[in-house]
Coordinates of C-alpha atoms and ligand atoms in Angstrom, one line a residue:
M1 CA -116.8 33.1 196.4
N2 CA -113.2 32.4 196.3
D3 CA -111.5 32.5 200.0
K4 CA -108.3 31.0 198.9
E5 CA -105.0 33.4 199.6
K6 CA -103.8 35.3 196.9
V7 CA -100.1 35.4 195.6
I8 CA -99.5 38.8 194.4
I9 CA -97.4 38.4 190.9
F10 CA -94.8 41.3 190.2
D11 CA -93.0 40.9 187.2
T12 CA -89.9 41.8 186.5
T13 CA -89.8 40.8 183.0
M14 CA -88.8 44.3 181.9
R15 CA -86.2 45.0 185.1
D16 CA -84.0 42.0 185.8
G17 CA -85.4 40.1 182.6
E18 CA -84.4 42.9 180.2
Q19 CA -80.6 42.5 182.7
S20 CA -80.1 39.6 180.4
P21 CA -77.4 39.3 177.6
G22 CA -79.3 40.1 174.3
A23 CA -83.0 40.9 176.1
S24 CA -83.0 44.9 175.7
M25 CA -85.6 45.9 174.6
S26 CA -87.3 49.1 172.5
F27 CA -89.4 51.8 174.0
E28 CA -92.3 50.5 171.6
E29 CA -91.6 46.9 172.8
K30 CA -92.0 47.9 176.2
I31 CA -95.1 49.9 175.5
Q32 CA -96.5 46.9 173.8
I33 CA -95.3 44.5 176.7
S34 CA -96.8 46.4 179.6
R35 CA -100.4 46.9 177.6
I36 CA -100.3 42.9 177.6
F37 CA -98.8 42.4 181.0
D38 CA -101.7 44.5 182.3
E39 CA -104.6 43.1 180.4
L40 CA -102.9 39.4 181.8
G41 CA -103.4 40.5 185.3
I42 CA -100.1 41.1 186.4
D43 CA -100.3 43.0 190.4
V44 CA -97.2 44.8 190.0
I45 CA -95.0 45.7 186.9
E46 CA -91.1 46.6 187.6
A47 CA -91.0 48.9 184.7
G48 CA -87.2 49.6 185.0
F49 CA -84.4 51.0 187.0
P50 CA -85.0 54.9 186.4
I51 CA -81.8 55.9 187.3
A52 CA -80.3 53.6 185.3
S53 CA -80.5 55.5 181.7
P54 CA -82.4 57.8 180.1
G55 CA -84.3 55.3 178.1
D56 CA -84.9 53.6 181.2
F57 CA -86.3 56.3 182.8
E58 CA -88.6 57.5 179.9
A59 CA -90.1 54.1 179.7
V60 CA -91.3 53.5 183.8
T61 CA -92.5 57.1 183.2
A62 CA -94.4 56.4 179.7
I63 CA -95.3 52.7 181.5
S64 CA -96.5 54.6 184.6
K65 CA -99.7 56.4 182.4
I66 CA -100.7 53.6 180.7
L67 CA -101.6 50.9 182.9
K68 CA -104.8 50.6 183.7
N69 CA -104.9 47.7 186.3
S70 CA -101.1 46.5 187.5
I71 CA -99.1 48.9 189.7
P72 CA -96.2 49.7 187.8
C73 CA -92.8 49.9 190.3
G74 CA -89.3 51.1 189.6
L75 CA -86.2 50.4 191.0
S76 CA -83.4 52.0 193.1
R77 CA -80.4 51.6 195.2
A78 CA -80.3 52.4 198.9
S79 CA -79.8 56.5 197.6
K80 CA -81.8 59.8 197.5
K81 CA -80.9 60.1 194.0
D82 CA -82.3 56.6 192.8
I83 CA -85.0 57.1 194.8
D84 CA -85.8 60.6 193.6
A85 CA -85.7 59.1 189.8
C86 CA -88.1 56.0 190.9
H87 CA -90.7 59.1 192.1
E88 CA -90.0 61.2 188.8
A89 CA -91.1 58.2 186.6
L90 CA -93.7 56.6 188.9
K91 CA -95.1 59.7 190.2
A92 CA -97.9 59.8 187.3
A93 CA -99.3 57.0 188.2
P94 CA -102.5 57.3 190.6
R95 CA -100.7 54.1 193.0
F96 CA -97.4 53.3 192.4
R97 CA -94.7 51.1 194.3
I98 CA -90.8 52.2 194.8
H99 CA -88.3 49.0 195.4
T100 CA -85.5 49.6 196.9
F101 CA -82.5 47.4 197.6
I102 CA -79.2 46.4 199.5
S103 CA -76.9 43.7 200.0
T104 CA -77.0 41.8 203.3
S105 CA -74.4 39.4 202.8
P106 CA -71.0 39.4 204.5
L107 CA -69.6 38.7 201.1
H108 CA -71.3 41.8 199.1
M109 CA -71.2 44.2 202.2
K110 CA -67.6 43.9 202.8
H111 CA -66.5 43.6 198.8
K112 CA -69.2 45.2 196.5
L113 CA -70.4 48.2 199.0
N114 CA -67.5 48.1 201.5
K115 CA -69.5 49.0 204.4
T116 CA -70.3 47.4 208.2
P117 CA -73.4 45.8 208.9
E118 CA -74.5 48.5 211.2
Q119 CA -73.7 50.8 208.4
V120 CA -76.0 48.7 206.1
L121 CA -78.4 48.5 208.7
D122 CA -78.2 52.9 208.9
A123 CA -78.8 52.9 205.1
I124 CA -82.2 50.3 205.2
K125 CA -83.6 53.1 207.5
E126 CA -82.7 56.0 206.0
S127 CA -83.4 55.0 201.9
V128 CA -86.8 53.0 203.5
T129 CA -88.1 55.9 205.5
Y130 CA -87.2 57.9 202.4
A131 CA -89.4 56.3 199.7
R132 CA -91.5 56.2 202.3
N133 CA -92.4 59.7 202.6
L134 CA -92.9 59.7 198.6
T135 CA -95.7 56.5 198.8
D136 CA -97.0 54.5 201.2
D137 CA -96.3 51.5 198.5
V138 CA -92.6 51.1 199.4
E139 CA -90.6 47.8 199.1
W140 CA -87.2 46.5 200.1
S141 CA -85.1 43.7 199.3
C142 CA -82.1 42.3 200.5
E143 CA -79.7 41.6 198.0
D144 CA -77.8 37.8 198.2
G145 CA -80.8 37.5 201.1
T146 CA -79.9 33.9 201.1
R147 CA -76.2 34.1 201.7
T148 CA -77.1 36.3 204.7
D149 CA -76.1 35.5 208.1
M150 CA -80.1 34.6 209.5
D151 CA -80.1 36.9 212.6
Y152 CA -79.1 39.7 210.8
M153 CA -81.0 38.8 208.3
C154 CA -84.1 39.2 210.9
K155 CA -83.0 42.2 211.9
S156 CA -82.6 44.2 208.8
V157 CA -85.7 43.2 207.7
E158 CA -87.4 44.2 211.3
V159 CA -85.4 47.9 210.3
A160 CA -86.9 48.0 207.4
I161 CA -90.1 47.3 208.3
T162 CA -90.2 49.5 211.5
S163 CA -88.8 52.4 208.5
G164 CA -92.2 51.7 206.4
A165 CA -92.0 48.9 203.7
K166 CA -95.1 47.3 202.9
T167 CA -93.2 44.5 200.7
I168 CA -90.2 43.0 201.9
N169 CA -88.3 40.9 199.6
I170 CA -85.9 37.7 199.8
P171 CA -83.7 37.0 196.6
D172 CA -82.2 34.2 195.9
T173 CA -79.6 36.7 193.8
V174 CA -77.1 34.0 193.0
G175 CA -79.8 31.2 192.4
Y176 CA -77.7 28.9 195.5
T177 CA -80.6 28.1 197.5
I178 CA -82.5 25.0 197.5
P179 CA -86.1 24.7 198.6
S180 CA -85.3 23.4 201.9
E181 CA -83.1 25.8 202.6
Y182 CA -85.4 28.3 201.1
T183 CA -88.2 27.2 203.6
K184 CA -86.7 27.4 205.9
I185 CA -85.3 31.1 205.4
I186 CA -89.1 32.6 205.3
T187 CA -89.8 30.2 207.7
T188 CA -87.1 31.6 210.4
L189 CA -88.7 34.9 209.2
K190 CA -92.4 34.4 210.3
N191 CA -91.2 33.5 213.6
K192 CA -88.6 35.6 214.7
V193 CA -89.3 38.8 213.0
P194 CA -91.3 40.6 215.6
N195 CA -93.3 42.8 213.4
I196 CA -93.8 40.9 210.3
D197 CA -97.0 40.8 210.0
K198 CA -96.8 44.5 209.0
A199 CA -95.4 43.1 205.9
I200 CA -95.8 41.0 202.8
L201 CA -93.0 38.5 202.4
S202 CA -91.8 37.8 198.7
V203 CA -89.6 35.6 196.8
H204 CA -87.0 36.6 193.8
C205 CA -85.3 32.9 192.1
H206 CA -82.5 33.0 190.0
N207 CA -82.2 30.0 188.1
D208 CA -78.4 29.2 188.3
L209 CA -79.0 26.0 189.8
G210 CA -82.6 25.4 187.4
L211 CA -84.6 25.5 191.0
A212 CA -85.8 28.7 190.6
V213 CA -89.2 27.9 189.8
A214 CA -89.2 25.5 193.0
N215 CA -87.6 27.5 195.2
S216 CA -90.8 30.1 194.4
L217 CA -93.4 27.4 195.6
A218 CA -91.2 26.5 198.0
G219 CA -91.4 30.0 199.5
V220 CA -95.0 30.1 199.0
S221 CA -95.1 27.2 200.5
A222 CA -93.8 28.7 203.8
G223 CA -95.8 31.9 203.5
A224 CA -94.4 34.1 201.3
R225 CA -97.4 36.2 199.4
Q226 CA -95.5 37.8 196.7
V227 CA -93.7 35.9 193.9
E228 CA -91.1 37.7 191.4
C229 CA -91.0 36.4 188.0
T230 CA -90.5 37.1 184.2
I231 CA -92.2 35.7 181.1
N232 CA -90.5 32.9 179.8
G233 CA -88.1 32.9 182.5
I234 CA -85.8 35.6 181.4
G235 CA -83.2 36.9 183.4
E236 CA -79.5 37.6 184.6
R237 CA -77.8 34.7 183.9
A238 CA -79.4 31.4 183.6
G239 CA -82.8 34.0 184.3
N240 CA -85.5 34.2 186.8
A241 CA -88.4 32.0 187.7
A242 CA -90.7 31.4 184.9
L243 CA -94.1 33.1 185.4
E244 CA -96.1 31.4 183.6
E245 CA -94.7 28.2 185.1
I246 CA -95.5 29.6 188.8
V247 CA -98.8 30.2 188.1
M248 CA -99.5 26.8 186.3
A249 CA -98.4 24.8 189.1
I250 CA -100.4 26.8 191.5
R251 CA -103.0 26.7 189.2
T252 CA -102.8 22.7 188.2
R253 CA -101.9 21.7 192.0
N254 CA -104.2 23.6 193.6
D255 CA -104.4 20.6 196.0
L256 CA -101.4 21.1 197.1
M257 CA -101.0 24.5 197.0
P258 CA -104.0 26.4 197.7
F259 CA -103.8 29.7 197.2
T260 CA -105.3 32.0 194.0
T261 CA -103.4 34.3 191.2
G262 CA -105.0 37.4 189.5
I263 CA -103.4 35.7 186.6
K264 CA -105.9 35.0 183.3
T265 CA -103.8 31.6 181.9
E266 CA -105.4 32.3 178.8
L267 CA -103.0 34.9 177.8
L268 CA -100.0 33.1 178.9
S269 CA -99.0 32.3 175.4
K270 CA -99.5 35.4 173.8
A271 CA -97.1 37.1 176.5
S272 CA -94.8 35.0 176.2
K273 CA -94.9 35.1 171.8
V274 CA -94.7 38.8 172.3
V275 CA -91.7 38.8 174.7
S276 CA -89.6 36.3 173.2
N277 CA -90.1 38.2 169.7
A278 CA -88.3 41.4 171.7
T279 CA -85.6 39.2 173.1
F280 CA -85.0 35.4 172.2
P281 CA -87.2 33.0 170.7
V282 CA -88.1 30.2 173.6
Q283 CA -86.7 26.7 173.7
F284 CA -88.8 23.7 172.1
N285 CA -89.4 21.6 175.3
K286 CA -90.0 24.9 177.6
A287 CA -92.9 24.1 180.5
I288 CA -96.0 25.8 179.1
V289 CA -95.2 27.9 176.8
G290 CA -92.9 26.0 174.8
K291 CA -93.8 24.5 171.0
N292 CA -93.7 21.3 172.2
A293 CA -95.3 21.5 175.5
F294 CA -98.2 20.1 174.2
A295 CA -97.4 17.9 171.4
H296 CA -98.2 14.7 171.7
E297 CA -96.1 12.1 169.3
A298 CA -95.3 8.4 170.8
G299 CA -98.1 6.6 169.3
I300 CA -98.6 5.2 172.6
H301 CA -99.1 8.8 174.5
Q302 CA -101.6 9.5 171.0
D303 CA -103.4 6.3 171.5
G304 CA -103.6 7.3 175.1
M305 CA -104.7 11.1 174.5
L306 CA -107.8 9.8 172.0
K307 CA -108.7 7.5 174.6
N308 CA -109.2 10.1 177.4
R309 CA -107.0 13.8 176.8
E310 CA -106.3 13.1 180.8
T311 CA -103.8 10.2 180.1
Y312 CA -101.0 11.9 179.1
E313 CA -102.3 15.7 179.9
I314 CA -102.0 18.1 183.5
M315 CA -103.3 20.7 182.0
T316 CA -105.0 21.9 178.6
P317 CA -103.7 24.1 176.1
E318 CA -106.4 26.0 175.6
S319 CA -106.1 27.1 179.5
V320 CA -102.7 28.8 178.8
G321 CA -104.5 30.7 175.0
V322 CA -102.6 27.4 172.9
K323 CA -105.6 26.6 170.4
K324 CA -105.0 23.3 169.0
T325 CA -107.0 23.9 165.7
S326 CA -106.4 21.8 163.2
L327 CA -108.1 25.0 160.7
V328 CA -105.2 24.9 157.7
M329 CA -104.7 28.5 155.9
G330 CA -104.0 28.0 152.3
K331 CA -104.1 30.2 149.2
H332 CA -107.7 30.5 149.0
S333 CA -108.2 31.9 152.5
G334 CA -109.6 35.0 152.3
R335 CA -108.9 38.9 154.2
H336 CA -111.9 38.1 156.9
A337 CA -110.2 34.2 157.5
F338 CA -107.1 35.5 158.0
K339 CA -107.9 38.3 160.4
E340 CA -110.0 35.7 162.9
K341 CA -107.4 33.3 162.2
L342 CA -105.6 36.4 163.9
N343 CA -107.9 36.7 166.7
D344 CA -107.7 33.0 167.6
L345 CA -104.2 32.8 167.6
G346 CA -104.6 35.9 170.5
Y347 CA -103.5 38.8 168.2
M348 CA -106.2 41.4 169.1
D349 CA -104.8 44.4 169.3
V350 CA -102.9 44.5 165.7
T351 CA -103.5 47.3 163.9
D352 CA -105.0 47.3 160.2
D353 CA -101.9 48.1 158.8
V354 CA -99.7 45.5 160.1
I355 CA -103.1 43.3 158.9
Q356 CA -102.4 44.2 155.2
T357 CA -98.6 44.1 155.5
A358 CA -99.0 40.6 157.1
F359 CA -102.1 39.5 154.9
G360 CA -100.0 40.3 151.8
K361 CA -97.0 38.2 153.3
F362 CA -99.0 35.4 153.9
K363 CA -100.4 35.1 150.2
I364 CA -96.9 35.3 149.1
L365 CA -96.2 32.7 151.7
A366 CA -99.4 30.5 150.7
D367 CA -98.3 30.4 146.7
K368 CA -95.0 28.6 147.6
K369 CA -96.3 26.3 150.7
K370 CA -99.4 24.1 150.7
H371 CA -100.4 24.7 154.0
V372 CA -100.1 27.6 156.3
Y373 CA -99.9 26.3 160.1
D374 CA -100.7 28.6 162.2
D375 CA -96.9 29.1 163.7
D376 CA -96.3 30.7 160.3
I377 CA -98.9 33.1 160.5
A378 CA -97.5 33.9 164.1
A379 CA -94.2 34.1 162.7
L380 CA -95.7 36.7 159.5
V381 CA -97.5 39.3 161.6
D382 CA -94.8 39.6 164.7
D383 CA -92.6 40.5 161.8
S384 CA -94.9 42.9 160.8
M385 CA -95.9 44.6 164.0
V386 CA -92.7 46.7 164.4
L387 CA -92.0 47.1 160.3
D388 CA -93.7 50.4 159.6
K389 CA -91.1 51.9 162.3
Y390 CA -88.5 50.5 159.9
V391 CA -85.7 52.8 157.6
I392 CA -83.6 50.0 156.0
N393 CA -85.8 47.6 154.1
L394 CA -84.8 44.6 151.7
K395 CA -86.0 45.1 147.9
S396 CA -84.7 42.0 146.3
L397 CA -81.6 39.4 147.2
K398 CA -79.9 36.8 145.1
V399 CA -77.7 34.7 146.2
F400 CA -75.0 32.5 144.1
A401 CA -73.8 29.1 146.5
G402 CA -72.6 25.7 146.1
T403 CA -69.1 24.9 146.0
G404 CA -66.8 25.7 143.5
E405 CA -67.6 29.6 143.2
P406 CA -66.9 31.5 145.7
Q407 CA -70.2 32.2 147.5
K408 CA -71.7 35.7 146.5
A409 CA -75.3 37.6 147.2
E410 CA -76.5 40.5 145.4
M411 CA -79.1 42.6 147.4
T412 CA -81.1 46.3 146.8
L413 CA -82.0 47.9 149.8
D414 CA -84.5 50.8 150.9
V415 CA -82.1 53.3 153.0
Y416 CA -83.8 56.0 154.2
G417 CA -85.9 56.0 151.0
E418 CA -83.0 55.7 148.6
V419 CA -82.5 52.2 146.6
K420 CA -79.4 51.2 146.3
S421 CA -77.9 48.0 145.3
T422 CA -74.6 46.2 146.1
S423 CA -73.2 42.7 144.9
E424 CA -70.6 41.1 147.4
K425 CA -68.3 37.9 147.8
G426 CA -68.4 36.2 151.2
D427 CA -67.3 33.2 153.2
G428 CA -70.1 31.6 152.4
P429 CA -73.8 32.7 151.9
V430 CA -75.0 34.3 155.0
D431 CA -71.5 36.2 155.0
A432 CA -71.8 37.5 151.7
I433 CA -75.1 38.7 152.3
F434 CA -74.6 40.7 155.9
K435 CA -71.6 42.5 153.8
C436 CA -73.9 43.8 151.4
I437 CA -75.9 45.2 154.1
K438 CA -73.0 46.8 155.5
V439 CA -71.9 48.3 152.1
L440 CA -75.3 49.6 151.8
Y441 CA -75.6 51.5 154.9
P442 CA -71.9 51.4 156.3
H443 CA -72.4 50.6 160.0
D444 CA -70.4 49.3 162.8
V445 CA -71.6 46.6 165.1
K446 CA -70.8 43.3 166.4
L447 CA -72.7 40.4 165.2
Q448 CA -72.9 38.1 168.7
L449 CA -75.1 35.3 167.7
Y450 CA -76.8 33.8 164.6
Q451 CA -79.5 31.1 165.0
V452 CA -81.5 29.4 162.6
H453 CA -84.9 27.3 163.8
A454 CA -87.6 26.1 161.6
V455 CA -90.9 26.9 162.6
T456 CA -93.2 24.2 161.1
E457 CA -92.5 20.5 159.7
G458 CA -91.3 19.7 156.0
T459 CA -88.7 21.0 153.5
D460 CA -91.0 23.8 152.5
A461 CA -90.4 24.9 156.6
Q462 CA -90.6 28.6 157.3
A463 CA -87.2 29.3 158.7
T464 CA -87.4 31.5 161.6
V465 CA -84.0 33.5 162.4
S466 CA -82.2 34.7 165.1
V467 CA -79.5 37.6 165.1
R468 CA -78.3 39.6 168.0
I469 CA -75.9 42.6 167.7
E470 CA -74.2 44.9 169.6
E471 CA -73.1 48.4 169.9
E472 CA -71.4 50.4 172.5
G473 CA -72.9 47.8 174.8
K474 CA -76.4 48.0 173.7
T475 CA -77.9 44.4 172.0
T476 CA -80.4 44.4 170.1
V477 CA -82.2 40.9 168.7
G478 CA -83.8 40.5 165.3
Q479 CA -86.3 37.7 164.0
A480 CA -87.5 37.2 160.7
A481 CA -89.1 34.2 159.0
D482 CA -89.2 32.9 155.6
T483 CA -89.5 29.4 153.5
D484 CA -86.1 30.6 152.2
T485 CA -83.3 30.7 154.9
L486 CA -81.4 33.1 153.3
V487 CA -84.1 36.1 152.8
A488 CA -84.9 35.5 156.6
S489 CA -81.7 35.9 157.5
A490 CA -80.8 39.2 156.0
N491 CA -84.4 40.5 157.3
A492 CA -83.0 39.3 160.7
Y493 CA -79.9 41.4 160.4
L494 CA -81.9 44.1 158.8
S495 CA -84.7 44.0 161.6
A496 CA -81.7 43.7 164.4
L497 CA -80.2 46.9 162.7
N498 CA -83.4 49.1 162.6
K499 CA -84.1 48.1 166.0
M500 CA -80.2 49.1 166.8
I501 CA -81.2 52.8 165.1
I502 CA -84.3 53.3 167.0
K503 CA -82.8 52.6 170.4
R504 CA -79.6 54.8 169.1
K505 CA -82.0 57.7 168.6
K506 CA -83.5 57.0 171.8
T507 CA -80.3 57.2 173.8
A508 CA -78.1 59.4 172.0
P509 CA -78.5 63.5 170.9
M510 CA -79.6 63.7 167.1
E511 CA -75.7 64.8 165.9
R512 CA -74.5 60.9 166.8
E513 CA -77.3 59.5 164.8
T514 CA -76.5 61.8 161.8
Q515 CA -72.6 60.8 162.3
K516 CA -73.4 57.3 162.2
V517 CA -75.4 57.3 159.8
K518 CA -71.9 57.5 157.2
G519 CA -72.6 57.5 153.5
I520 CA -76.2 58.4 153.8
Ligands
KIV1 O1 -81.8 39.5 191.9 C1 -81.6 40.2 192.9 O2 -81.4 40.1 194.1 C2 -82.5 41.5 192.4 C3 -82.3 42.3 193.3 C4 -82.4 44.0 193.0 C5 -83.9 42.5 193.9 O3 -82.7 41.4 191.1
ZN2 ZN1 -83.2 39.3 190.5

């Protein structure tokens, strides 16, 4: 029997994580992510901020209906309207949590809320009591907690608990604190708030100084028993504490942090891939889930590893779901081996249609490339997963580049079932490609980011291209992989554009969609 104390893992990838520029997720992506999070063993999933937009409301409602293990949660300000929206979106779930917050720092109370400390105490009492009448699982957060006067924080926490909050969250909203200070805050709350034993203390750290994980772990060591975090550490500005880093730190240094979490760590890599596919790529050297996290290049390290893995490995790649397999797929590999490979890579719930599309692309790639590596295949499947919803697809592309002539692209697209072609000159081949897309499907979006990464090594490596576009405050990210960087560029842009079309449909009435599709 495991008698270690449990740390509750509260994930906010789809709420605080989505507030990160370029991280907005489509409804379908949120559903896919929720299913994986449910399987991963996350205790509480903050699925959105229901009052914020109809899209958020709809996603929280749908997620609340599909979760089998995790508790769904929605965010609300200290207002009855917000709390009602949360309740409405969550109420289909057998158990759900309402998370309500208000700022408590002098700076926020004066300049953001224009309220006195006494008025804020009244708002805490009123909002928590109101939420408590709708569910017995109420969480309260003091926004900008780490810049709040300590005596005032103790008072506000006491009021929140008296009013019915079962979880008290202390956010380091602006990523300002350091481990020793955060330890002191949590310890003081435990020592000074008279009814603190009636609630679970929670930590919520932002990464502006790169200390989010260190601060969260300091908070846990000081007595917090819930950590709020996101997969890949995505979130406002520099992000939130990364779930995978918190969980693996607790597991790996259990001698110093004798706690358990309910996370099935072998699914971390898969969760990271699905989130990065919906948002943006993970940096190569990212702890736990980066491509290089388990790679050993230096000769001395390789030699040590061959003699005994523990010389340079503090956790096994298998423990986070990274298979160190050398099984290389090639053009002779069949559908069965391909399916087995997908299973090995953690793609368990992929539909037959997606497998079919990805297998077709794999065969084409295997013809072009000697070895097709695991990362190549993962990139192909990630691409194929959302393809069936796309209404604009690339049929063919020819690019004229190099010195001398102006660069030119010839493109044929399938636009809502109609095949259209054009040829456009550009300021470089990528510009020419993007111009073709604009001519064939007139639209008005801003290109915010264009990034190329090599997924595998060698001159025949697959390139992954990421494109982020923006339209009326909404952003979408498209990624695509191909051995031809220009084909990947066209597909990445089209992927972002298709996602924007899906997003428009979710948030705008039909007429607006028709107006946007000018020329069709
Ligand atoms: O960082 C923060 O303060 C938050 C709260 C809304 C919990 O995200
Ligand atoms: Zn936050």
